[in-house]
Short mmCIF file of N, CA and C in Angstrom, two decimals:
data_model
loop_
_atom_site.label_atom_id
_atom_site.label_comp_id
_atom_site.label_asym_id
_atom_site.label_seq_id
_atom_site.Cartn_x
_atom_site.Cartn_y
_atom_site.Cartn_z
N UNK A 1 12.59 -135.53 144.13
CA UNK A 1 12.77 -135.88 142.77
C UNK A 1 13.56 -137.27 142.71
N UNK A 2 12.91 -138.24 141.89
CA UNK A 2 13.52 -139.53 141.82
C UNK A 2 14.21 -139.66 140.47
N UNK A 3 15.50 -140.21 140.51
CA UNK A 3 16.23 -140.50 139.34
C UNK A 3 16.27 -141.98 139.20
N UNK A 4 16.00 -142.41 137.90
CA UNK A 4 16.07 -143.83 137.57
C UNK A 4 17.07 -143.96 136.46
N UNK A 5 17.84 -145.08 136.67
CA UNK A 5 18.82 -145.46 135.66
C UNK A 5 18.75 -146.81 135.41
N UNK A 6 18.46 -147.13 134.09
CA UNK A 6 18.32 -148.57 133.62
C UNK A 6 19.70 -149.07 133.13
N UNK A 7 19.83 -150.32 133.18
CA UNK A 7 21.03 -151.00 132.66
C UNK A 7 20.72 -152.43 132.29
N UNK A 8 21.63 -153.08 131.51
CA UNK A 8 21.45 -154.51 131.19
C UNK A 8 20.99 -154.82 129.76
N UNK A 9 20.68 -153.75 129.04
CA UNK A 9 20.23 -154.02 127.79
C UNK A 9 21.38 -154.54 126.80
N UNK A 10 21.05 -154.93 125.51
CA UNK A 10 22.05 -155.42 124.70
C UNK A 10 21.38 -156.12 123.53
N UNK A 11 22.26 -156.79 122.75
CA UNK A 11 21.93 -157.60 121.67
C UNK A 11 21.95 -159.11 122.00
N UNK A 12 20.89 -159.78 121.71
CA UNK A 12 20.91 -161.17 122.05
C UNK A 12 20.14 -161.94 120.96
N UNK A 13 20.47 -163.25 120.80
CA UNK A 13 19.83 -164.04 119.79
C UNK A 13 18.48 -164.53 120.35
N UNK A 14 17.60 -164.77 119.44
CA UNK A 14 16.22 -165.24 119.80
C UNK A 14 16.44 -166.54 120.70
N UNK A 15 15.64 -166.65 121.77
CA UNK A 15 15.76 -167.70 122.70
C UNK A 15 16.69 -167.43 123.86
N UNK A 16 17.39 -166.33 123.76
CA UNK A 16 18.38 -165.88 124.79
C UNK A 16 17.71 -165.21 125.92
N UNK A 17 18.53 -164.81 126.85
CA UNK A 17 18.00 -164.06 128.10
C UNK A 17 18.82 -162.81 128.28
N UNK A 18 18.16 -161.79 128.95
CA UNK A 18 18.73 -160.60 129.46
C UNK A 18 18.11 -160.37 130.85
N UNK A 19 18.88 -159.58 131.64
CA UNK A 19 18.28 -159.20 132.88
C UNK A 19 18.57 -157.61 132.96
N UNK A 20 17.51 -156.90 132.84
CA UNK A 20 17.48 -155.49 133.08
C UNK A 20 17.46 -155.05 134.57
N UNK A 21 18.16 -153.94 134.80
CA UNK A 21 18.13 -153.45 136.28
C UNK A 21 17.75 -152.03 136.13
N UNK A 22 17.10 -151.54 137.16
CA UNK A 22 16.81 -150.04 137.26
C UNK A 22 17.05 -149.62 138.66
N UNK A 23 17.97 -148.73 138.88
CA UNK A 23 18.33 -148.32 140.23
C UNK A 23 17.85 -146.83 140.42
N UNK A 24 17.10 -146.62 141.51
CA UNK A 24 16.64 -145.35 141.90
C UNK A 24 17.43 -144.65 142.88
N UNK A 25 17.46 -143.28 142.77
CA UNK A 25 18.06 -142.42 143.70
C UNK A 25 17.21 -141.16 143.98
N UNK A 26 17.51 -140.54 145.06
CA UNK A 26 16.83 -139.25 145.25
C UNK A 26 15.38 -139.36 145.96
N UNK A 27 14.99 -140.55 146.36
CA UNK A 27 13.66 -140.64 146.95
C UNK A 27 13.61 -141.89 147.73
N UNK A 28 12.45 -142.20 148.38
CA UNK A 28 12.20 -143.34 149.15
C UNK A 28 11.63 -144.51 148.24
N UNK A 29 12.56 -145.37 147.91
CA UNK A 29 12.26 -146.39 146.80
C UNK A 29 11.08 -147.18 147.21
N UNK A 30 10.97 -147.61 148.55
CA UNK A 30 9.78 -148.43 148.89
C UNK A 30 8.51 -147.74 148.93
N UNK A 31 8.46 -146.43 148.62
CA UNK A 31 7.26 -145.69 148.53
C UNK A 31 6.64 -145.68 147.16
N UNK A 32 7.25 -146.38 146.31
CA UNK A 32 6.94 -146.44 144.82
C UNK A 32 6.65 -147.81 144.38
N UNK A 33 5.48 -147.89 143.51
CA UNK A 33 5.38 -149.10 142.65
C UNK A 33 6.28 -148.80 141.47
N UNK A 34 6.75 -149.90 140.93
CA UNK A 34 7.66 -149.79 139.76
C UNK A 34 7.18 -150.51 138.59
N UNK A 35 7.42 -149.96 137.42
CA UNK A 35 6.87 -150.57 136.18
C UNK A 35 7.98 -150.61 135.10
N UNK A 36 7.88 -151.45 134.12
CA UNK A 36 8.63 -151.55 132.97
C UNK A 36 7.83 -151.35 131.77
N UNK A 37 8.20 -150.46 130.87
CA UNK A 37 7.50 -150.25 129.65
C UNK A 37 8.42 -150.53 128.49
N UNK A 38 7.97 -150.56 127.29
CA UNK A 38 8.90 -150.53 126.17
C UNK A 38 8.26 -149.93 124.94
N UNK A 39 9.17 -149.49 124.10
CA UNK A 39 8.65 -148.81 122.81
C UNK A 39 9.56 -149.33 121.64
N UNK A 40 8.95 -149.91 120.79
CA UNK A 40 9.50 -150.32 119.60
C UNK A 40 9.51 -149.25 118.43
N UNK A 41 10.34 -149.31 117.48
CA UNK A 41 10.24 -148.24 116.42
C UNK A 41 9.00 -148.19 115.83
N UNK A 42 8.44 -146.99 115.70
CA UNK A 42 7.10 -146.80 115.00
C UNK A 42 5.94 -147.25 115.80
N UNK A 43 6.12 -147.71 117.02
CA UNK A 43 5.05 -148.07 117.80
C UNK A 43 4.84 -147.27 119.08
N UNK A 44 3.61 -147.40 119.64
CA UNK A 44 3.33 -146.65 120.90
C UNK A 44 4.09 -147.34 122.09
N UNK A 45 4.35 -146.60 123.15
CA UNK A 45 4.96 -147.24 124.31
C UNK A 45 3.98 -148.19 124.92
N UNK A 46 4.32 -149.36 125.39
CA UNK A 46 3.39 -150.32 125.91
C UNK A 46 3.93 -150.86 127.27
N UNK A 47 3.04 -151.19 128.10
CA UNK A 47 3.31 -151.72 129.45
C UNK A 47 3.84 -153.12 129.32
N UNK A 48 4.75 -153.39 130.10
CA UNK A 48 5.43 -154.79 130.07
C UNK A 48 5.13 -155.49 131.44
N UNK A 49 5.48 -154.89 132.55
CA UNK A 49 5.43 -155.49 133.84
C UNK A 49 5.47 -154.51 134.94
N UNK A 50 4.73 -154.75 136.11
CA UNK A 50 4.70 -153.92 137.18
C UNK A 50 4.76 -154.61 138.57
N UNK A 51 5.21 -153.93 139.67
CA UNK A 51 5.30 -154.59 140.88
C UNK A 51 5.00 -153.53 141.96
N UNK A 52 4.17 -153.87 142.91
CA UNK A 52 3.99 -152.73 143.94
C UNK A 52 5.21 -152.61 144.90
N UNK A 53 5.06 -151.67 145.82
CA UNK A 53 6.10 -151.34 146.75
C UNK A 53 6.54 -152.55 147.50
N UNK A 54 5.65 -153.41 147.86
CA UNK A 54 5.88 -154.54 148.78
C UNK A 54 6.34 -155.76 147.97
N UNK A 55 6.22 -155.83 146.70
CA UNK A 55 6.69 -156.86 145.94
C UNK A 55 5.83 -158.15 146.00
N UNK A 56 4.60 -157.88 146.70
CA UNK A 56 3.73 -159.14 146.84
C UNK A 56 3.06 -159.56 145.64
N UNK A 57 2.76 -158.65 144.75
CA UNK A 57 2.07 -159.06 143.48
C UNK A 57 2.88 -158.60 142.30
N UNK A 58 2.65 -159.21 141.20
CA UNK A 58 3.35 -158.85 139.96
C UNK A 58 2.29 -158.88 138.78
N UNK A 59 2.54 -157.98 137.85
CA UNK A 59 1.57 -157.81 136.77
C UNK A 59 2.45 -157.82 135.43
N UNK A 60 1.80 -158.56 134.45
CA UNK A 60 2.49 -158.67 133.10
C UNK A 60 1.48 -158.49 131.98
N UNK A 61 2.03 -157.91 130.86
CA UNK A 61 1.26 -157.99 129.69
C UNK A 61 1.27 -159.44 129.09
N UNK A 62 0.16 -159.84 128.54
CA UNK A 62 0.14 -161.19 128.20
C UNK A 62 1.17 -161.74 127.31
N UNK A 63 1.71 -160.93 126.47
CA UNK A 63 2.77 -161.32 125.50
C UNK A 63 4.03 -161.72 126.24
N UNK A 64 4.28 -161.34 127.46
CA UNK A 64 5.53 -161.76 128.14
C UNK A 64 5.32 -162.74 129.37
N UNK A 65 4.12 -162.96 129.61
CA UNK A 65 3.77 -163.86 130.71
C UNK A 65 4.48 -165.40 130.49
N UNK A 66 5.08 -165.79 131.61
CA UNK A 66 5.76 -167.05 131.52
C UNK A 66 7.22 -166.91 130.98
N UNK A 67 7.60 -165.71 130.33
CA UNK A 67 8.88 -165.46 129.91
C UNK A 67 9.64 -164.48 130.77
N UNK A 68 8.99 -163.45 131.17
CA UNK A 68 9.61 -162.32 131.95
C UNK A 68 9.18 -162.37 133.36
N UNK A 69 10.05 -161.89 134.26
CA UNK A 69 9.85 -161.90 135.63
C UNK A 69 10.43 -160.55 136.15
N UNK A 70 9.44 -159.86 136.80
CA UNK A 70 9.76 -158.55 137.53
C UNK A 70 10.04 -158.77 138.96
N UNK A 71 11.07 -158.19 139.57
CA UNK A 71 11.34 -158.36 140.97
C UNK A 71 11.84 -157.11 141.49
N UNK A 72 11.95 -156.91 142.78
CA UNK A 72 12.57 -155.65 143.32
C UNK A 72 13.44 -156.13 144.65
N UNK A 73 14.41 -155.20 144.90
CA UNK A 73 15.16 -155.35 146.03
C UNK A 73 15.14 -153.98 146.72
N UNK A 74 14.27 -153.74 147.72
CA UNK A 74 14.14 -152.38 148.31
C UNK A 74 15.37 -151.95 149.03
N UNK A 75 16.14 -152.93 149.49
CA UNK A 75 17.46 -152.62 150.14
C UNK A 75 18.51 -152.02 149.28
N UNK A 76 18.38 -152.38 147.95
CA UNK A 76 19.27 -151.93 146.92
C UNK A 76 18.65 -150.84 146.02
N UNK A 77 17.48 -150.47 146.34
CA UNK A 77 16.80 -149.47 145.53
C UNK A 77 16.72 -149.81 144.06
N UNK A 78 16.47 -151.13 143.70
CA UNK A 78 16.57 -151.57 142.43
C UNK A 78 15.36 -152.47 142.01
N UNK A 79 14.91 -152.37 140.85
CA UNK A 79 13.97 -153.28 140.32
C UNK A 79 14.59 -153.94 139.08
N UNK A 80 14.16 -155.25 138.92
CA UNK A 80 14.76 -155.95 137.82
C UNK A 80 13.77 -156.54 136.87
N UNK A 81 14.11 -156.84 135.72
CA UNK A 81 13.34 -157.56 134.74
C UNK A 81 14.06 -158.67 134.04
N UNK A 82 13.77 -159.88 134.49
CA UNK A 82 14.42 -160.95 133.95
C UNK A 82 13.72 -161.45 132.68
N UNK A 83 14.46 -161.46 131.62
CA UNK A 83 13.80 -161.67 130.26
C UNK A 83 14.35 -163.06 129.69
N UNK A 84 13.50 -164.06 129.60
CA UNK A 84 13.92 -165.30 129.06
C UNK A 84 13.21 -165.66 127.69
N UNK A 85 13.67 -166.55 127.05
CA UNK A 85 13.12 -166.96 125.77
C UNK A 85 12.70 -165.74 124.94
N UNK A 86 13.66 -164.88 124.67
CA UNK A 86 13.41 -163.59 123.96
C UNK A 86 13.12 -163.90 122.58
N UNK A 87 12.29 -162.99 122.02
CA UNK A 87 11.81 -163.13 120.66
C UNK A 87 12.13 -161.81 119.92
N UNK A 88 12.27 -161.85 118.65
CA UNK A 88 12.56 -160.61 117.94
C UNK A 88 11.56 -159.46 118.21
N UNK A 89 10.26 -159.93 118.44
CA UNK A 89 9.25 -158.95 118.64
C UNK A 89 9.47 -158.23 120.07
N UNK A 90 10.35 -158.78 120.84
CA UNK A 90 10.64 -158.06 122.12
C UNK A 90 11.70 -156.97 121.94
N UNK A 91 12.19 -156.72 120.76
CA UNK A 91 13.03 -155.64 120.43
C UNK A 91 12.40 -154.26 120.70
N UNK A 92 13.01 -153.47 121.49
CA UNK A 92 12.51 -152.21 121.89
C UNK A 92 13.50 -151.51 122.85
N UNK A 93 13.16 -150.21 123.07
CA UNK A 93 13.81 -149.49 124.19
C UNK A 93 12.93 -149.78 125.29
N UNK A 94 13.57 -150.29 126.51
CA UNK A 94 12.80 -150.47 127.65
C UNK A 94 13.12 -149.48 128.76
N UNK A 95 12.07 -149.01 129.32
CA UNK A 95 12.11 -147.88 130.32
C UNK A 95 11.46 -148.44 131.58
N UNK A 96 12.10 -148.03 132.73
CA UNK A 96 11.47 -148.33 134.00
C UNK A 96 10.85 -146.96 134.53
N UNK A 97 9.87 -147.10 135.36
CA UNK A 97 9.08 -146.00 135.83
C UNK A 97 8.68 -146.15 137.21
N UNK A 98 8.43 -145.14 137.94
CA UNK A 98 8.11 -145.07 139.39
C UNK A 98 6.78 -144.44 139.59
N UNK A 99 5.90 -145.17 140.28
CA UNK A 99 4.51 -144.48 140.68
C UNK A 99 4.45 -144.39 142.12
N UNK A 100 4.31 -143.18 142.61
CA UNK A 100 4.39 -142.88 144.04
C UNK A 100 2.97 -143.32 144.65
N UNK A 101 2.95 -144.59 145.20
CA UNK A 101 1.79 -145.13 145.72
C UNK A 101 2.06 -146.26 146.67
N UNK A 102 1.29 -146.48 147.68
CA UNK A 102 1.51 -147.58 148.64
C UNK A 102 0.46 -148.61 148.39
N UNK A 103 -0.25 -148.50 147.34
CA UNK A 103 -1.24 -149.48 146.94
C UNK A 103 -0.55 -150.76 146.62
N UNK A 104 -1.33 -151.94 146.88
CA UNK A 104 -0.78 -153.26 146.59
C UNK A 104 -1.03 -153.63 145.10
N UNK A 105 -1.59 -152.64 144.41
CA UNK A 105 -1.92 -152.85 142.94
C UNK A 105 -0.99 -151.98 142.22
N UNK A 106 -0.22 -152.48 141.37
CA UNK A 106 0.64 -151.72 140.46
C UNK A 106 -0.04 -151.64 138.92
N UNK A 107 -0.30 -150.44 138.56
CA UNK A 107 -1.18 -150.27 137.43
C UNK A 107 -0.36 -150.26 136.08
N UNK A 108 -1.00 -150.67 134.97
CA UNK A 108 -0.30 -150.74 133.62
C UNK A 108 -0.42 -149.49 132.79
N UNK A 109 -0.82 -148.34 133.38
CA UNK A 109 -1.08 -147.15 132.59
C UNK A 109 0.11 -146.20 132.80
N UNK A 110 0.70 -145.85 131.72
CA UNK A 110 1.97 -144.99 131.76
C UNK A 110 1.64 -143.65 132.47
N UNK A 111 0.47 -143.11 132.23
CA UNK A 111 0.15 -141.75 132.76
C UNK A 111 0.24 -141.71 134.28
N UNK A 112 0.19 -142.82 134.82
CA UNK A 112 0.17 -142.91 136.34
C UNK A 112 1.52 -142.87 136.90
N UNK A 113 2.56 -143.02 136.13
CA UNK A 113 3.93 -143.03 136.67
C UNK A 113 4.58 -141.65 136.63
N UNK A 114 5.16 -141.36 137.72
CA UNK A 114 5.59 -140.02 137.97
C UNK A 114 7.10 -139.78 137.48
N UNK A 115 7.92 -140.80 137.36
CA UNK A 115 9.34 -140.67 137.09
C UNK A 115 9.64 -141.76 136.08
N UNK A 116 10.52 -141.34 135.25
CA UNK A 116 10.97 -142.29 134.21
C UNK A 116 12.46 -142.37 134.00
N UNK A 117 12.95 -143.44 133.65
CA UNK A 117 14.44 -143.63 133.24
C UNK A 117 14.63 -143.15 131.91
N UNK A 118 15.88 -143.22 131.43
CA UNK A 118 16.29 -142.82 130.10
C UNK A 118 16.12 -143.91 129.07
N UNK A 119 15.98 -145.18 129.50
CA UNK A 119 15.76 -146.20 128.58
C UNK A 119 16.99 -147.10 128.23
N UNK A 120 16.88 -148.27 127.97
CA UNK A 120 17.94 -149.21 127.65
C UNK A 120 17.49 -149.99 126.37
N UNK A 121 18.30 -150.05 125.43
CA UNK A 121 17.95 -150.82 124.14
C UNK A 121 18.12 -152.27 124.27
N UNK A 122 17.02 -152.97 123.99
CA UNK A 122 17.12 -154.49 123.79
C UNK A 122 16.88 -154.86 122.38
N UNK A 123 17.84 -155.60 121.75
CA UNK A 123 17.67 -155.97 120.37
C UNK A 123 17.82 -157.60 120.35
N UNK A 124 16.77 -158.23 119.80
CA UNK A 124 16.72 -159.62 119.73
C UNK A 124 16.83 -159.99 118.27
N UNK A 125 17.85 -160.68 117.92
CA UNK A 125 18.03 -161.10 116.53
C UNK A 125 17.40 -162.43 116.24
N UNK A 126 16.93 -162.69 115.01
CA UNK A 126 16.34 -163.92 114.69
C UNK A 126 17.34 -164.94 114.12
#
């Protein structure tokens, strides 16, 4: 059983930056692809970014390309989401998730992920 704990959320003005972190425990972190998803009020949860166990590839939803960067440190059991040039439409609860796979492809489908964190609120004011 893998436990995921997110941190780093908060309130920021438009154009600002935040760095989210998600630390895993209870499993072999490098055996998992990791993803970030978000859910805004009244909307469905959506894929944001993903990275396979090796960190060799990264995947993003179009709306965050060029602004967000996902990375991982397997020695620290942690995945990060650096968010720059934040916009009010980025406001949401952000969740990290773990998909047990050694594929070099990290998928954007939430049903593929086995474990989820509790979420961290990101609020971007205009």
